[in-house]
PDB file of C-alpha atoms in Angstrom:
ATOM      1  CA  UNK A 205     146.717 154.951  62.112  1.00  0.00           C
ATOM      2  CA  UNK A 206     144.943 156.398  59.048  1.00  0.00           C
ATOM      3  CA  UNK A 207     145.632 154.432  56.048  1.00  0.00           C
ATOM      4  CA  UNK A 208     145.790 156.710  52.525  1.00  0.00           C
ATOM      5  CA  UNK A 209     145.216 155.865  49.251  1.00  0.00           C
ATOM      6  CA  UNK A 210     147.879 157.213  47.142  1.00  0.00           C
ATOM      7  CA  UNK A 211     146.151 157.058  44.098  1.00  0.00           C
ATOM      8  CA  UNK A 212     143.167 158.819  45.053  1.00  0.00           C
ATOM      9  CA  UNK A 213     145.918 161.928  45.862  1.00  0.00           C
ATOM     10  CA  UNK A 214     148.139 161.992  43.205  1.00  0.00           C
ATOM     11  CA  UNK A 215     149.176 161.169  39.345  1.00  0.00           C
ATOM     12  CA  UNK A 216     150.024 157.603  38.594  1.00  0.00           C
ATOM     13  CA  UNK A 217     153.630 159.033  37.997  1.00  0.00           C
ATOM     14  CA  UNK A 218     155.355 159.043  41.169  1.00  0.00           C
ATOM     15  CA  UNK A 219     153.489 156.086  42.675  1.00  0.00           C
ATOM     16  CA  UNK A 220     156.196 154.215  42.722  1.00  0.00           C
ATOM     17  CA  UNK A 221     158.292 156.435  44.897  1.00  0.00           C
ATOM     18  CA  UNK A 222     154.769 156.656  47.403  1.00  0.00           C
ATOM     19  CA  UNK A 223     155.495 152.639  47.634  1.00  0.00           C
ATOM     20  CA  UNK A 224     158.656 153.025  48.621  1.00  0.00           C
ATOM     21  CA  UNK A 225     158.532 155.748  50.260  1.00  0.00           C
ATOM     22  CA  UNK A 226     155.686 154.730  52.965  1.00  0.00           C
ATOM     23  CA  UNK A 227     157.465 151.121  52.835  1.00  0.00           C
ATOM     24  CA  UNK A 228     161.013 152.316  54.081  1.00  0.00           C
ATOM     25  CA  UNK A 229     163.026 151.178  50.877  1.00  0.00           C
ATOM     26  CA  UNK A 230     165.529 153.664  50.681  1.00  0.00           C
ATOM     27  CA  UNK A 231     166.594 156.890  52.588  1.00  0.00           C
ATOM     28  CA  UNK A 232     166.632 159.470  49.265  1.00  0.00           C
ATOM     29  CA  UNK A 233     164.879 159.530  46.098  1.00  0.00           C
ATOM     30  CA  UNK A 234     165.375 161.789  43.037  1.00  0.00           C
ATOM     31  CA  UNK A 235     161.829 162.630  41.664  1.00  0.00           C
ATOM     32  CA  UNK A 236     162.681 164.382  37.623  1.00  0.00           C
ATOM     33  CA  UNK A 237     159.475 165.997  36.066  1.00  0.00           C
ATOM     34  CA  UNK A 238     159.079 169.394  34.714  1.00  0.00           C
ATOM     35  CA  UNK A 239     156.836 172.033  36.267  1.00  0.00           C
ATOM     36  CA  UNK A 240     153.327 171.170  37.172  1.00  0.00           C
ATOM     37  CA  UNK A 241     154.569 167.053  37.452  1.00  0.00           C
ATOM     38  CA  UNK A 242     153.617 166.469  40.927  1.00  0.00           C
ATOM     39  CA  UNK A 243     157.045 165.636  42.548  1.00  0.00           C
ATOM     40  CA  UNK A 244     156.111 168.638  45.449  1.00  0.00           C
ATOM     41  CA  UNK A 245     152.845 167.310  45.599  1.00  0.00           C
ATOM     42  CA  UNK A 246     154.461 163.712  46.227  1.00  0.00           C
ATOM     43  CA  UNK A 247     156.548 164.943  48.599  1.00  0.00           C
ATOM     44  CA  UNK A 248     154.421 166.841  50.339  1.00  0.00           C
ATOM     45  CA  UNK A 249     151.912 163.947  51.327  1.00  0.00           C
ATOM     46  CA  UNK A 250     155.151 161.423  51.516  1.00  0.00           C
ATOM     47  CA  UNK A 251     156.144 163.894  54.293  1.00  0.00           C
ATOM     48  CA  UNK A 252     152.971 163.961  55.742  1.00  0.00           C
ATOM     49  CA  UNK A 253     152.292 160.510  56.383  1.00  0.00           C
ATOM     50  CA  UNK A 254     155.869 159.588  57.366  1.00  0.00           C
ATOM     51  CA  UNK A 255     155.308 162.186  60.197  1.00  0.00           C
ATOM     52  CA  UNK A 256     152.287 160.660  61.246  1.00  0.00           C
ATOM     53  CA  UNK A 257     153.331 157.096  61.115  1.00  0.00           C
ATOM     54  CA  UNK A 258     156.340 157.754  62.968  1.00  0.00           C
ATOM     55  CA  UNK A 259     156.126 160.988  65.222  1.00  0.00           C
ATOM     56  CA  UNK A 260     159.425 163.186  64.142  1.00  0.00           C
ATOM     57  CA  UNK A 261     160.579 166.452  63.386  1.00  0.00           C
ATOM     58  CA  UNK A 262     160.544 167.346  59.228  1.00  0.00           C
ATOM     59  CA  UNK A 263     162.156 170.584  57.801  1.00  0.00           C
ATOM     60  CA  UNK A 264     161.517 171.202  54.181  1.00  0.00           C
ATOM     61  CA  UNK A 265     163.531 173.595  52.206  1.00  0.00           C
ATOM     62  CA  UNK A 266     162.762 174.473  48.465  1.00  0.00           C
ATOM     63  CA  UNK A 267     165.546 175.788  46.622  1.00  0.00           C
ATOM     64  CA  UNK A 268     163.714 177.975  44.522  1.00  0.00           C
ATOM     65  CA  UNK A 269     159.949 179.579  45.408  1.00  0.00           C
ATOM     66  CA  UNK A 270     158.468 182.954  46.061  1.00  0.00           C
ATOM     67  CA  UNK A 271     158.655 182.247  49.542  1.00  0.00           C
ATOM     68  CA  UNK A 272     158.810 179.487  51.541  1.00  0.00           C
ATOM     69  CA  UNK A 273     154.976 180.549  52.907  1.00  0.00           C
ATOM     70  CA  UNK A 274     153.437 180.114  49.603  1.00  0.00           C
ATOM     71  CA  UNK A 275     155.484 176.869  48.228  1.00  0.00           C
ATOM     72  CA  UNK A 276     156.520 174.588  51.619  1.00  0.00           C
ATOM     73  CA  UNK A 277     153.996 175.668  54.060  1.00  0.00           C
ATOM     74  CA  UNK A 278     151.006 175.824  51.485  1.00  0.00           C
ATOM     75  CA  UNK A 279     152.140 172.125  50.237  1.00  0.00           C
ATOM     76  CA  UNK A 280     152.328 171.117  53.512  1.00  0.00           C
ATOM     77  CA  UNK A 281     148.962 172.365  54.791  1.00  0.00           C
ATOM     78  CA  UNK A 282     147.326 171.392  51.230  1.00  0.00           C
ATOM     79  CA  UNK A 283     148.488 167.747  51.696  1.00  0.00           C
ATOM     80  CA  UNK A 284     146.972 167.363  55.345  1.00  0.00           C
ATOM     81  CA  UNK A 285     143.583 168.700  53.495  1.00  0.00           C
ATOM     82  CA  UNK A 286     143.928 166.460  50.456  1.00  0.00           C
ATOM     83  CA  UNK A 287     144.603 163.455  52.877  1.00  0.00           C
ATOM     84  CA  UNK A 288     141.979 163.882  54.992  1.00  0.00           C
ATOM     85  CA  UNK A 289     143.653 164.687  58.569  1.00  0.00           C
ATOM     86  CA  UNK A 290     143.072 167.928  59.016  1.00  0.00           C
ATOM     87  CA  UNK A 291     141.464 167.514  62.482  1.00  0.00           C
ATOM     88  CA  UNK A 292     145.111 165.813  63.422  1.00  0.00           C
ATOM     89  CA  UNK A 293     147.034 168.966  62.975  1.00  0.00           C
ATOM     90  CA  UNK A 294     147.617 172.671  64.375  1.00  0.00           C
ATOM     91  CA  UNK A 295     148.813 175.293  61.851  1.00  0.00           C
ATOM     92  CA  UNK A 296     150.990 178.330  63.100  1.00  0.00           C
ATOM     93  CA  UNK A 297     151.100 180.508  59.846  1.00  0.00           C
ATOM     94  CA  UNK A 298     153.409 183.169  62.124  1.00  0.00           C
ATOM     95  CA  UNK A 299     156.120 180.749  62.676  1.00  0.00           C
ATOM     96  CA  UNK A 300     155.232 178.482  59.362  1.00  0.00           C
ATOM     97  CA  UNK A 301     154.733 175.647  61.432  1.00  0.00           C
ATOM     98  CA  UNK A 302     152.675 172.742  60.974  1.00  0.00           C
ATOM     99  CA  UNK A 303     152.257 170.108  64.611  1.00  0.00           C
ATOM    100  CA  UNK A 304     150.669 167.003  64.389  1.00  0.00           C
ATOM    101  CA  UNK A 305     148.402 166.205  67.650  1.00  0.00           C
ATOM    102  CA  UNK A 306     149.202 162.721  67.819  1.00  0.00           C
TER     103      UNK A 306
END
């Protein structure tokens, strides 16, 4: 299992919900910030590494975006790069679908 630094990812802001995230305390979190805080970037990587720790199906939804290529997918794919894992994961832009190898 790859092992990610949090810190080196994102703002000290939402590292508490990282811990608890990756450590299984709760089912739902509310993230507040304004626009630019982070909370997709959180979420994105939070999403990423729960996949790979535990091999599941994610669907992401944003209630508001352009589309859901340039917000979800882009988040998504950025996340994988930021993290390092690239090489772990297959991109489908056609269908917006991201599939980690295992």
């Amino acid at each position: 299992m790859i092992t990610v630094d949090p810190i080196k990812l994102h703002s000290q802001h939402f590292l508490e919900v990282w811990v608890k995230a990756v450590g299984n305390e709760a089912l739902r979190y509310v993230c507040k910030g304004g626009r630019g805080s982070g909370k997709s970037t959180m979420i994105a990587a939070i999403i990423i590494e729960e996949v790979m720790s535990n091999p599941t199906t994610a669907l992401c939804v944003r209630k508001v975006a352009h589309t859901l290529e340039q917000s979800v997918y882009e988040e998504r794919k950025n996340a994988i790069d930021r993290m390092g894992v690239t090489h772990l994961w297959r991109t489908y832009k056609s269908s917006l679908r991201l599939t980690y190898k295992k």
